[in-house]
């Protein structure tokens, strides 16, 4: 009988975890739907994130080329290729910095617009409440102001991270 209870509890646990994942997925899609007017900033940020991810293996290739040059016996050939690899690393570094700047700006801009939209929606919802709503202790002006400031900012952080992490995990994980 104990085996039945443990099987039932593990099955319940799996169902509960599945429901949590489904809820989190639906919540993320709602956030992304609210962020839809800034799709072009998200697209630019994703492209820059993809470019930044592609540059990293390029650095590895250039560094391995430099290490391979130590086996070259011809000094002039070694110097010529060393100059090329060094120039490649320099331009890859500039491209990496630019892509990092663009992705941070694009996701930041998208997140700021989402934060403003969320605060506007929350504030307009607060204005439509009955007067008795504000008489409750949990709906005091202090608590509502704190929620207005912190909840929208938390969603901004979430929306900025979702797209960047998705691109990196989708294309660069084993």
Coordinates of N, CA, C and O in Angstrom, one line a residue, residues 35 38 40-53 95-113 156-157 159-165 168:
X35 N 4.6 43.1 -25.5 CA 5.8 43.7 -26.0 C 5.8 43.7 -27.5 O 6.8 44.1 -28.1
X38 N 7.0 46.6 -30.0 CA 8.4 46.8 -30.2 C 9.1 45.6 -30.8 O 10.3 45.3 -30.6
X40 N 10.4 45.2 -33.7 CA 11.6 45.5 -34.5 C 12.8 45.7 -33.5 O 13.9 45.3 -33.9
X41 N 12.6 46.2 -32.3 CA 13.7 46.3 -31.4 C 14.1 44.9 -30.9 O 15.3 44.6 -30.8
X42 N 13.1 44.0 -30.7 CA 13.4 42.6 -30.3 C 14.1 41.9 -31.4 O 15.1 41.2 -31.2
X43 N 13.7 42.1 -32.7 CA 14.4 41.5 -33.8 C 15.8 42.0 -34.0 O 16.7 41.2 -34.2
X44 N 16.0 43.3 -33.8 CA 17.4 43.8 -33.9 C 18.2 43.2 -32.8 O 19.4 42.8 -33.0
X45 N 17.7 43.2 -31.5 CA 18.4 42.6 -30.4 C 18.7 41.1 -30.6 O 19.8 40.7 -30.3
X46 N 17.8 40.4 -31.2 CA 18.0 38.9 -31.4 C 19.1 38.8 -32.5 O 20.0 37.9 -32.4
X47 N 19.1 39.6 -33.6 CA 20.1 39.5 -34.6 C 21.5 39.9 -34.0 O 22.5 39.2 -34.3
X48 N 21.6 40.9 -33.2 CA 22.8 41.3 -32.6 C 23.3 40.2 -31.6 O 24.5 39.9 -31.6
X49 N 22.4 39.6 -30.9 CA 22.7 38.5 -30.0 C 23.3 37.3 -30.8 O 24.2 36.6 -30.4
X50 N 22.6 37.0 -31.9 CA 23.1 35.9 -32.8 C 24.5 36.2 -33.3 O 25.4 35.3 -33.3
X51 N 24.7 37.4 -33.7 CA 26.0 37.8 -34.3 C 27.1 37.7 -33.2 O 28.2 37.2 -33.4
X52 N 26.7 38.1 -32.0 CA 27.7 38.0 -30.9 C 28.0 36.6 -30.6 O 29.2 36.3 -30.3
X53 N 27.1 35.7 -30.6 CA 27.3 34.3 -30.4 C 28.1 33.7 -31.5 O 28.9 32.7 -31.2
X95 N 33.7 44.2 -33.7 CA 32.4 43.7 -34.1 C 31.7 43.1 -32.9 O 30.4 43.4 -32.7
X96 N 32.4 42.5 -32.0 CA 31.8 42.0 -30.8 C 31.3 43.1 -29.9 O 30.2 43.0 -29.4
X97 N 32.1 44.1 -29.7 CA 31.7 45.3 -28.9 C 30.4 45.9 -29.5 O 29.5 46.3 -28.8
X98 N 30.4 46.1 -30.8 CA 29.3 46.8 -31.5 C 28.0 45.9 -31.3 O 26.9 46.5 -31.1
X99 N 28.1 44.6 -31.5 CA 27.0 43.8 -31.4 C 26.4 43.8 -30.0 O 25.2 43.8 -29.7
X100 N 27.4 43.8 -29.0 CA 27.0 43.8 -27.6 C 26.2 45.1 -27.3 O 25.2 45.2 -26.6
X101 N 26.8 46.2 -27.8 CA 26.1 47.5 -27.6 C 24.7 47.6 -28.2 O 23.8 48.0 -27.6
X102 N 24.6 47.1 -29.4 CA 23.3 47.1 -30.1 C 22.3 46.2 -29.4 O 21.2 46.6 -29.2
X103 N 22.7 45.0 -29.0 CA 21.7 44.1 -28.4 C 21.3 44.7 -27.0 O 20.1 44.6 -26.7
X104 N 22.2 45.3 -26.3 CA 21.8 45.9 -25.0 C 20.9 47.0 -25.2 O 19.9 47.2 -24.5
X105 N 21.2 47.9 -26.2 CA 20.3 49.0 -26.5 C 18.9 48.6 -26.9 O 17.9 49.1 -26.5
X106 N 18.9 47.6 -27.9 CA 17.6 47.2 -28.4 C 16.8 46.5 -27.4 O 15.6 46.8 -27.3
X107 N 17.3 45.6 -26.6 CA 16.5 44.9 -25.6 C 16.2 45.9 -24.4 O 15.1 45.8 -23.9
X108 N 17.1 46.9 -24.2 CA 16.8 47.9 -23.1 C 15.6 48.8 -23.6 O 14.7 49.1 -22.8
X109 N 15.6 49.2 -24.8 CA 14.6 50.1 -25.4 C 13.2 49.3 -25.4 O 12.2 49.9 -25.0
X110 N 13.3 48.1 -25.8 CA 12.1 47.2 -25.8 C 11.5 47.1 -24.3 O 10.3 47.2 -24.1
X111 N 12.4 46.8 -23.4 CA 12.0 46.6 -22.0 C 11.5 47.9 -21.4 O 10.5 47.9 -20.6
X112 N 12.1 49.0 -21.7 CA 11.6 50.3 -21.2 C 10.2 50.6 -21.7 O 9.3 51.1 -21.0
X113 N 9.9 50.4 -23.0 CA 8.6 50.6 -23.6 C 7.6 49.6 -22.9 O 6.5 50.1 -22.6
X156 N 10.1 44.0 -16.9 CA 11.1 44.5 -17.8 C 12.3 43.6 -17.8 O 12.9 43.3 -18.9
X157 N 12.8 43.3 -16.7 CA 14.0 42.4 -16.5 C 13.7 41.1 -17.2 O 14.5 40.5 -17.9
X159 N 11.5 40.4 -19.6 CA 11.4 40.4 -21.0 C 12.7 40.6 -21.7 O 12.9 40.1 -22.8
X160 N 13.6 41.4 -21.1 CA 14.9 41.6 -21.6 C 15.7 40.3 -21.7 O 16.4 40.0 -22.6
X161 N 15.6 39.5 -20.6 CA 16.3 38.2 -20.5 C 15.8 37.1 -21.4 O 16.5 36.3 -21.9
X162 N 14.4 37.1 -21.6 CA 13.8 36.0 -22.3 C 14.4 35.9 -23.7 O 14.8 34.8 -24.2
X163 N 14.4 37.0 -24.5 CA 14.8 37.0 -25.9 C 16.3 36.6 -26.0 O 16.7 35.8 -26.8
X164 N 17.1 37.3 -25.2 CA 18.5 37.1 -25.2 C 18.9 35.6 -24.9 O 19.7 35.0 -25.6
X165 N 18.3 35.1 -23.8 CA 18.6 33.7 -23.4 C 18.1 32.7 -24.4 O 18.7 31.7 -24.7
X168 N 20.5 32.6 -27.4 CA 21.8 31.9 -27.0 C 21.6 30.4 -26.8 O 22.3 29.6 -27.3

